[in-house]
Coordinates of C-alpha atoms in Angstrom, one line a residue:
X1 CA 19.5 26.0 30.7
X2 CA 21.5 25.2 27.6
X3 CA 25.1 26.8 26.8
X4 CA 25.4 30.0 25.6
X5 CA 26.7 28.6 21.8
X6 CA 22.9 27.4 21.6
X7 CA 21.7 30.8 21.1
X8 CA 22.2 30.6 17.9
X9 CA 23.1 27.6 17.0
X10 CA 19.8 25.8 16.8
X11 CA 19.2 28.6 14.2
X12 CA 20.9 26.5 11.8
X13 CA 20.4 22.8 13.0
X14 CA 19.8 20.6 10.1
X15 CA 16.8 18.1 10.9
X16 CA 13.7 19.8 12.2
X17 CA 10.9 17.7 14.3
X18 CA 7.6 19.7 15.2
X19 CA 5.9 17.5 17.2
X20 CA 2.4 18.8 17.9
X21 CA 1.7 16.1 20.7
X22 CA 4.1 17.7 23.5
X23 CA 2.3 21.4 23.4
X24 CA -1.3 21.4 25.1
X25 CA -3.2 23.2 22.6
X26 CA -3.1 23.7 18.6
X27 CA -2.7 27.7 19.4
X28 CA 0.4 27.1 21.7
X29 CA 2.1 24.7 18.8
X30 CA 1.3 27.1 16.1
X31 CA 2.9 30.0 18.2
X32 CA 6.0 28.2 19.4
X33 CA 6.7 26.7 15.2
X34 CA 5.7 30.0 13.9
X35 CA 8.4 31.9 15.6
X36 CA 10.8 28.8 15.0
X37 CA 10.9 29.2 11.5
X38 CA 11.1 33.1 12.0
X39 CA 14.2 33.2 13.2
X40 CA 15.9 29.9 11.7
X41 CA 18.3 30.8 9.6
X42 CA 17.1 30.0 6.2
X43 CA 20.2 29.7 4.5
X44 CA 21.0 26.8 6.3
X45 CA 20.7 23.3 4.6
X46 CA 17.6 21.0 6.0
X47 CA 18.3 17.6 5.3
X48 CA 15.2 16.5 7.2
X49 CA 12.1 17.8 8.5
X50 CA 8.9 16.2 10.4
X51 CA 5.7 17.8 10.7
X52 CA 3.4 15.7 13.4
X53 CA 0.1 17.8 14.3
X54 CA -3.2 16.7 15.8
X55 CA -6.1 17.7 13.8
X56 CA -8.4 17.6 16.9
X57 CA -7.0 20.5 18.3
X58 CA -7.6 22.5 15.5
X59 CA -11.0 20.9 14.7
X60 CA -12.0 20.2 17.7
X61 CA -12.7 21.8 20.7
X62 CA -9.9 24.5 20.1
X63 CA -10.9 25.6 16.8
X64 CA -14.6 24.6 15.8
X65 CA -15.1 26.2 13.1
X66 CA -11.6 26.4 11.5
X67 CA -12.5 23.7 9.2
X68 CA -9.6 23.9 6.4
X69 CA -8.9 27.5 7.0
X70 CA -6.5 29.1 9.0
X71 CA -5.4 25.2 10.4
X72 CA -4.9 24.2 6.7
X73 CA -2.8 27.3 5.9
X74 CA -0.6 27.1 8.5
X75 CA 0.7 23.6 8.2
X76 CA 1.0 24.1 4.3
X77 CA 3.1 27.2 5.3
X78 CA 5.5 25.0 7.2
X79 CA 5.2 22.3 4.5
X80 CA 6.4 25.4 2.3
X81 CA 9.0 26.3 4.4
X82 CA 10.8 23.1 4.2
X83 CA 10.3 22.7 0.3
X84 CA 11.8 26.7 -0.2
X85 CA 14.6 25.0 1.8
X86 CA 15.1 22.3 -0.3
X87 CA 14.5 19.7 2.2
X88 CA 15.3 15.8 0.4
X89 CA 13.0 14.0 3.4
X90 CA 10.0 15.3 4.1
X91 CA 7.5 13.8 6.4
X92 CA 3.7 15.1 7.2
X93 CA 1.9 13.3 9.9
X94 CA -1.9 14.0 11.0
X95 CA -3.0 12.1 14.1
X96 CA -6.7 12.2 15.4
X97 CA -10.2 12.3 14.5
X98 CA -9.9 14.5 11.6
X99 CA -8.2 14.7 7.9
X100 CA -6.1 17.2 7.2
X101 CA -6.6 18.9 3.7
X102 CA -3.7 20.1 1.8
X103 CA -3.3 21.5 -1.7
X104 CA -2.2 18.8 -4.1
X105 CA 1.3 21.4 -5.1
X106 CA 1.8 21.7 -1.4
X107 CA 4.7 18.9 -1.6
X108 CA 6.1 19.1 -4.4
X109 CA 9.9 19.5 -5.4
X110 CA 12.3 18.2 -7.7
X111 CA 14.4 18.0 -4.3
X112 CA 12.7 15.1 -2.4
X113 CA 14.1 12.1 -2.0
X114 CA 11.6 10.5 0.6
X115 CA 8.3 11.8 1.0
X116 CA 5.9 10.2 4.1
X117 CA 2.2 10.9 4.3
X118 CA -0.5 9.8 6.9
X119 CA -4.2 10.7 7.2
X120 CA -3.9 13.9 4.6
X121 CA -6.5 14.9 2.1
X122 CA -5.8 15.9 -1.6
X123 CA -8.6 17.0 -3.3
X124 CA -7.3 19.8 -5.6
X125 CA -6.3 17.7 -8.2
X126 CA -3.4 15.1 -9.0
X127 CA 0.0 15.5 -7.2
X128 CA 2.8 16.0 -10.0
X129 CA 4.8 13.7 -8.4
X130 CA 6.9 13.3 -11.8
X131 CA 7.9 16.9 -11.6
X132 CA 9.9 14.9 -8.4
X133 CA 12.4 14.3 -10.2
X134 CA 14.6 13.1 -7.3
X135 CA 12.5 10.9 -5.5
X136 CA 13.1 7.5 -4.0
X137 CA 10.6 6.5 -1.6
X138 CA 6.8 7.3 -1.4
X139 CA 4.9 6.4 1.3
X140 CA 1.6 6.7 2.5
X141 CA -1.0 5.7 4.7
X142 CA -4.5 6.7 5.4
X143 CA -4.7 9.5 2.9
X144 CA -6.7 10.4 -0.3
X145 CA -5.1 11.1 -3.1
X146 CA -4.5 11.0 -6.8
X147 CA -1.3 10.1 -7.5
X148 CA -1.9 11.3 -11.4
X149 CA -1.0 9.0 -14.3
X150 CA 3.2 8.3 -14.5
X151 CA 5.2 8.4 -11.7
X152 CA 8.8 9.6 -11.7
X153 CA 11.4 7.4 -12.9
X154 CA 13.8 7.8 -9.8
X155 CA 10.8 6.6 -7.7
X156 CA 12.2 3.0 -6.5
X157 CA 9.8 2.0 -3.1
X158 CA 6.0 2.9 -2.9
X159 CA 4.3 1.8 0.0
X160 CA 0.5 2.6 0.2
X161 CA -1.9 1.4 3.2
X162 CA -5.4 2.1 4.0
X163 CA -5.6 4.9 1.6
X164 CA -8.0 6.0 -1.5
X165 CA -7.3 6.6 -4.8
X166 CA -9.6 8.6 -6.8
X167 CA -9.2 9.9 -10.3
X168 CA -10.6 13.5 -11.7
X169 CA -13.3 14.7 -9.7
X170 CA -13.5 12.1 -7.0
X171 CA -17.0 13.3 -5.9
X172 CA -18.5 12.1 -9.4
X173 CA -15.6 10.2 -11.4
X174 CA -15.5 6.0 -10.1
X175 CA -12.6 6.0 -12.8
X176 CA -9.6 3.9 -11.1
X177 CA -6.4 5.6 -10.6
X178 CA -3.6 4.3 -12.5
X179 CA -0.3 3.4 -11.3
X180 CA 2.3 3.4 -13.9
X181 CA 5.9 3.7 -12.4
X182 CA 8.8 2.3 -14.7
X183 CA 11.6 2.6 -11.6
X184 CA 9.1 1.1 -8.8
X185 CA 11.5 -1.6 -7.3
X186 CA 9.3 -2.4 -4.1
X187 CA 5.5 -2.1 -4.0
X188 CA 3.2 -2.3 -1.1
X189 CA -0.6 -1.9 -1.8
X190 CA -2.3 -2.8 2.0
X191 CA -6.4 -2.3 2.7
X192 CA -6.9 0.3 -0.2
X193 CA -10.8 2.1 0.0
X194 CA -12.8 2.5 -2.8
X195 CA -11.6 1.1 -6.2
X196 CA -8.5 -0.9 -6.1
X197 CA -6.2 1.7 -8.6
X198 CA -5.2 -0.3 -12.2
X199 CA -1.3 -1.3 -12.1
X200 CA -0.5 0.2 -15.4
X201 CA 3.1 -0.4 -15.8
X202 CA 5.9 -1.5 -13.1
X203 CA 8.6 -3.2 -15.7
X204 CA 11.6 -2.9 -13.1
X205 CA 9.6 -4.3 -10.1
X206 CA 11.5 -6.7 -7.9
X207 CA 8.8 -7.5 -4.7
X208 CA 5.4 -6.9 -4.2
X209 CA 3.0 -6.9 -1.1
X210 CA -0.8 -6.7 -2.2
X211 CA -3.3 -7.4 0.4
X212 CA -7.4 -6.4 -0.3
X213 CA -9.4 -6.5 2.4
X214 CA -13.7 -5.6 2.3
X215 CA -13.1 -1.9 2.8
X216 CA -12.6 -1.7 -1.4
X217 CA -15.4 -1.6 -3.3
X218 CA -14.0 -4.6 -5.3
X219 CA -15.6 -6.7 -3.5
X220 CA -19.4 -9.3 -4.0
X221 CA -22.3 -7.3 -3.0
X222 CA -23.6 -10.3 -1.2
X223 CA -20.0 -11.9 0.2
X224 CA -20.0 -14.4 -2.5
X225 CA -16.5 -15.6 -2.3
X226 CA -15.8 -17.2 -5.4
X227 CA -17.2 -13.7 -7.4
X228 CA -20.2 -15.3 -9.0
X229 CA -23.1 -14.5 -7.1
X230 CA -25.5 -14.5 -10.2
X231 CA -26.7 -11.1 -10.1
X232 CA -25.3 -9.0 -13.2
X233 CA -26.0 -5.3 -11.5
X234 CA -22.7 -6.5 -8.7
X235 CA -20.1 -4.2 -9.6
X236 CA -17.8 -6.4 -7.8
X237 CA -18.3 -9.6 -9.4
X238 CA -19.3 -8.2 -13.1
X239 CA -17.8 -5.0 -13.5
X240 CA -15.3 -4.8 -16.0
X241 CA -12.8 -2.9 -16.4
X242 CA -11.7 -4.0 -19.8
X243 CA -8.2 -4.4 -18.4
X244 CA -6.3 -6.6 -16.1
X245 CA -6.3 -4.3 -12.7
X246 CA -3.7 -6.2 -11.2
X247 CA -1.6 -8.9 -12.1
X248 CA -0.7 -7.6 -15.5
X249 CA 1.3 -5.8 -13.7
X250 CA 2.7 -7.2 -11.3
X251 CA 3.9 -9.8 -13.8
X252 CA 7.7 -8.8 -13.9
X253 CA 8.0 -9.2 -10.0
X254 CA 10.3 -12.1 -8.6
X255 CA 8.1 -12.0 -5.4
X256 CA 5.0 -11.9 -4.8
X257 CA 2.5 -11.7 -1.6
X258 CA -1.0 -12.1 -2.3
X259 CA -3.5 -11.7 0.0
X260 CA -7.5 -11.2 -0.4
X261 CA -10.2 -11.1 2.1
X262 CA -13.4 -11.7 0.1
X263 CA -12.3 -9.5 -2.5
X264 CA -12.1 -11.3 -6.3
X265 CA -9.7 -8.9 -8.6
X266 CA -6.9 -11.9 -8.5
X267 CA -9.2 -14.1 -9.8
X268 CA -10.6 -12.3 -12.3
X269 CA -6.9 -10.5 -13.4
X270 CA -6.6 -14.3 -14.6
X271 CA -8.9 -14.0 -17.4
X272 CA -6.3 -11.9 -19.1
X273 CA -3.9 -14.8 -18.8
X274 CA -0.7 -13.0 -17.1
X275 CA 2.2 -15.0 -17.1
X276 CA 5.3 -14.3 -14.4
X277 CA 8.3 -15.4 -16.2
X278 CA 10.4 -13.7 -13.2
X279 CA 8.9 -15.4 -10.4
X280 CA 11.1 -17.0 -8.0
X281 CA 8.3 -17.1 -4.2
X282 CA 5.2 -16.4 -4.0
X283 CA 2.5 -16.4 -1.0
X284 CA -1.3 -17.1 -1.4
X285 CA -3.6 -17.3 0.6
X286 CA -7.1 -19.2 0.8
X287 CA -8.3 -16.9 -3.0
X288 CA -6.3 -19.4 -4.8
X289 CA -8.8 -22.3 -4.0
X290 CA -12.2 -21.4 -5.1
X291 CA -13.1 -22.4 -8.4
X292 CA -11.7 -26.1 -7.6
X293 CA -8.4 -24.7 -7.1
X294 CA -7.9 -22.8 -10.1
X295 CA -5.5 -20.1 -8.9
X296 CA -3.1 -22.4 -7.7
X297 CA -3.2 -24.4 -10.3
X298 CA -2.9 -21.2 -13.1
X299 CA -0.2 -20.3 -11.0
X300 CA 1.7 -23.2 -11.5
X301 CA 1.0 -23.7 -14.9
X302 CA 2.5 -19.9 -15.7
X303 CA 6.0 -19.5 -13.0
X304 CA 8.4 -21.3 -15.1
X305 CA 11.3 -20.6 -12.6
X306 CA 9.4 -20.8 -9.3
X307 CA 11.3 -21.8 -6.6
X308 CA 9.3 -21.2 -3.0
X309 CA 5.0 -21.5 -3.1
X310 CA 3.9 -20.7 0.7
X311 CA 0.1 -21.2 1.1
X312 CA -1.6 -19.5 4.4
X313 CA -5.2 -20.9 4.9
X314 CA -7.6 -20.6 7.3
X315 CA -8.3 -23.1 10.7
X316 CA -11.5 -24.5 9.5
X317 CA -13.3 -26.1 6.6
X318 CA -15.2 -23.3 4.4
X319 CA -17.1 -25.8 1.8
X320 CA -17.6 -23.4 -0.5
X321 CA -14.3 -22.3 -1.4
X322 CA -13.2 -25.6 -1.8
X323 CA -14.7 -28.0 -4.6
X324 CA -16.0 -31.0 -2.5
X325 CA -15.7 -33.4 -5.5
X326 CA -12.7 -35.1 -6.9
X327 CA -9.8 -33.1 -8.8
X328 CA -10.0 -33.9 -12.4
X329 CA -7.6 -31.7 -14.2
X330 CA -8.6 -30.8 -17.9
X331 CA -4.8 -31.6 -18.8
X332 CA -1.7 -32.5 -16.9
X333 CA 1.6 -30.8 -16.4
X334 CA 4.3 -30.9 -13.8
X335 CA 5.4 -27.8 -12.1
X336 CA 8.6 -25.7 -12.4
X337 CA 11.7 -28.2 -12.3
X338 CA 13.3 -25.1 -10.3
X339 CA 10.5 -25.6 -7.5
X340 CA 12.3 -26.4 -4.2
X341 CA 9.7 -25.9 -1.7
X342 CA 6.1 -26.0 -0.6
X343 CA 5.0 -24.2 2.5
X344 CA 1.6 -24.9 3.9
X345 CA 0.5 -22.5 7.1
X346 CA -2.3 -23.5 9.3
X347 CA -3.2 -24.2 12.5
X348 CA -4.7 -27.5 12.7
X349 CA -4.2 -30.2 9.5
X350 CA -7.9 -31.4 7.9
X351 CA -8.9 -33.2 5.1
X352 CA -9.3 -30.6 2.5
X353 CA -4.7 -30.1 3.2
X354 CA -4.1 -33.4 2.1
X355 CA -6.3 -32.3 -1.1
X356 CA -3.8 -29.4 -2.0
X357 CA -1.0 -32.5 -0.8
X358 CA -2.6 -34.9 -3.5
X359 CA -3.6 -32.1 -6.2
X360 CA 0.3 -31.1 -6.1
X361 CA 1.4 -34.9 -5.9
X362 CA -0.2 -35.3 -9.5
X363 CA 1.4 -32.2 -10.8
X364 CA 4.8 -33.7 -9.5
X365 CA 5.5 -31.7 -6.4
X366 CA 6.8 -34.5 -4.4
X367 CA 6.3 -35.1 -0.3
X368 CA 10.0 -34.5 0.7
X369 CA 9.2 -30.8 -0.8
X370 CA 6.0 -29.7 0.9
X371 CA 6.1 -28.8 4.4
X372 CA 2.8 -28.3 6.9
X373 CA 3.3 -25.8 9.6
X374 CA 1.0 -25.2 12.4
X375 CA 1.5 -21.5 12.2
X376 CA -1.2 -19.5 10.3
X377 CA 0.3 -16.2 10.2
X378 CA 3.3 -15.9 7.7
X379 CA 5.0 -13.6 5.4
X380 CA 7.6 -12.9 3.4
X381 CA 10.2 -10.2 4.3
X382 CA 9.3 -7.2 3.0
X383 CA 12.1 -4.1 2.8
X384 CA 11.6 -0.6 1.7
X385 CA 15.4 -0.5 2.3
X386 CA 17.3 0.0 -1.1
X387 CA 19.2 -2.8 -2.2
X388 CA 23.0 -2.0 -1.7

C-alpha cells in the first residue's frame, strides 16, 4: 500500500514509536518489534524512541507465569537497542495492572537528554544517573526507584509523581533517598509513597511544585493534623530525621507551591529555621494554619522580597486547624515592603477568612492588597519547558 521508496526507507526513520496497545496480544507486539529492530538499519541516527507496552498481556492471561523473565528481557532489549543507538529522548511507558521490572543500568547513557518513566520497577540498585552526563529532563511517574545520591549537573527539570523512593535494600532499609541536584532548575515532587526523599541540595532551583498527600508514610498515625497527637512511638509526628527533609532545600527557589494533605514535614522543616531570601510567590494551602497560624506567619517573617502569597483553603470550618482564641503575636513585624498581593481561594467566605484578613492587617498587609476569590482550586503555572 505504500510507495515502493518505503521499502527501505522506514529502515532508517529517525523517531521510533512501539506502541503495544494497537497489536492484540503481547506475543504479536513482541514479534512485529522484534523483527523491526532486525532489519532497521542501525547506523541510522535515532533522535527519539517510545516504548508503550501493556504489562497485562505479558502477566496476565497471555503469559502467567512469565513473571520478570522472558517479558522483562525483551523490553530491556529494546530499551538497549535505543541506548546502543545513542538515542537523546528516551521514553518507557508501562500501562496496566502490573509493574514492569527493569535492571537499574538498563537506561543509562551519557547520551540522553530526556528520559520519561511510568509504572517501572528498579530494584537492582541505584540508577547512575550522573554517569548522564547530558541529561536535561527526568521524569517520572508511578515507579520505584533509587535515584542514588548526586544527580548530574546538566539535569535542569525533574518531575516526580506518585512514585517511591527507597534507599539500599528497600525491602529492609526505611533510610530516605536523597535528592541532591546542583543544575535542578524546575522540581515537581506530586503524591510520593513511602518516605518523602530528603532535598539535599538544589542551589540553582528556580520553581518548585510539592504536594504530599496520605499515601507517604509521613504522615499522623491517628490523622492528627497539627502533628502532635501525643503518642511518642508515631513515626510521623516524632520521627526525626535529624535534618530538615524539605524546605532546607527548597530555600533558594523564587517559587514555591506547597501543598499537604494531612501530612506535617512543612511544619516540622520549620524547626530548622529555613529562610527563602529568593522568594518572590508562593501558594499554601490550609498546613500553614494549625499551630494558630504559625506557617503563615514564619513565612512572612522569613521572604524578605515576597511579592505574590496565594492561600487555597478549604469550604468549611475545621476547628482544629484553626486556633479558636484571639491572635496574640509574641512580637510584631510588617511583611515584605515588596509584597504586592494577597490571594485568598475559597468557595464560600466565613469567619475564620476575615481572621487571616485581620492577622495580615496587623502585620501591615493592607485591604486594597488582599483579594477573596470564590474559586478553591488554584495554582501557579508550572513549565518543564526550559527557559529560552
Amino acid at each position: 500500500m505504500l510507495a515502493p521508496r518505503w521499502r527501505t526507507l522506514w529502515k532508517s526513520v529517525p523517531a521510533l514509536r512501539l506502541d503495544g496497545s494497537q497489536f492484540e496480544s503481547a506475543q504479536v507486539f513482541s514479534n512485529f518489534v522484534n523483527k523491526l529492530l532486525e532489519h532497521r538499519d542501525r547506523t541510522s541516527h535515532l533522535h527519539e524512541c517510545e516504548i508503550f507496552f501493556i504489562s497485562k498481556y505479558y502477566y496476565g492471561r497471555f503469559d502467567r507465569e512469565d513473571k520478570n523473565g522472558k517479558a522483562r528481557r525483551e523490553v530491556e532489549s529494546w530499551v538497549q537497542y535505543a541506548v546502543l543507538c545513542r538515542v537523546p529522548v528516551l521514553r518507557v511507558l508501562n500501562w496496566g495492572d502490573n509493574y514492569m521490572e527493569l535492571s537499574s543500568s538498563s537506561v543509562i547513557s551519557k547520551h540522553l537528554t530526556r528520559l520519561e518513566l511510568y509504572q517501572l520497577v528498579f530494584y537492582e540498585g541505584p540508577l547512575d544517573l550522573f554517569s548522564c552526563e547530558a541529561l536535561e529532563v527526568l521524569e517520572m511517574e508511578d515507579c520505584t526507584i533509587n535515584l542514588g545520591d548526586i544527580l548530574p549537573k546538566s539535569l535542569r527539570h525533574l518531575k516526580a509523581r506518585e512514585s517511591r523512593f527507597f534507599s539500599w535494600d528497600w525491602k529492609w532499609d526505611t533510610r530516605r533517598n536523597c535528592i541532591s541536584a546542583p543544575g535542578l532548575l524546575t522540581f515537581e515532587l506530586a503524591d510520593c509513597v513511602g518516605w518523602t526523599p530528603l532535598l539535599e541540595s538544589l542551589p540553582s532551583l528556580v520553581t518548585s511544585f510539592i504536594r504530599i498527600n496520605m499515601n507517604c508514610e509521613d504522615v499522623c498515625m491517628y490523622n492528627e493534623y497539627r502533628g502532635d497527637c501525643g503518642d511518642g512511638s508515631c513515626e510521623g509526628c516524632y520521627g526525626e530525621d535529624g535534618r530538615c527533609l524539605l524546605l532546607e532545600g527548597l530555600a533558594s527557589a523564587t517559587n514555591l507551591e506547597l501543598i499537604s494533605e494531612y501530612s506535617v514535614i512543612f511544619r516540622k522543616d520549620l524547626r530548622w529555621n529555613p529562610m527563602f531570601s529568593k522568594l518572590k510567590t508562593v501558594l499554601f494551602n490550609d498546613w500553614c494554619l494549625t499551630a494558630n497560624f504559625a506557617g503563615l506567619l514564619y513565612f512572612l517573617q522569613h521572604t524578605p522580597i515576597l511579592e505574590k502569597l496565594a492561600l487555597q483553603l478549604p469550604s468549611h470550618e475545621y476547628l482544629d486547624i484553626i486556633s479558636s482564641g484571639s491572635y496574640n503575636p509574641a512580637e510584631y513585624f510588617l511583611v515584605s515592603k515588596h509584597l504586592k498581593v494577597v490571594e485568598i481561594y475559597c468557595r464560600k467566605e466565613s469567619e475564620w477568612i476575615n481572621q487571616i484578613v485581620n492577622i495580615l492587617g496587623i502585620h501591615g498587609v493592607t485591604s486594597a492588597q488582599i483579594s477573596i476569590k470564590h474559586d478553591f482550586w488554584c495554582s501557579f503555572r508550572f513549565s518543564f519547558e526550559q527557559p529560552k
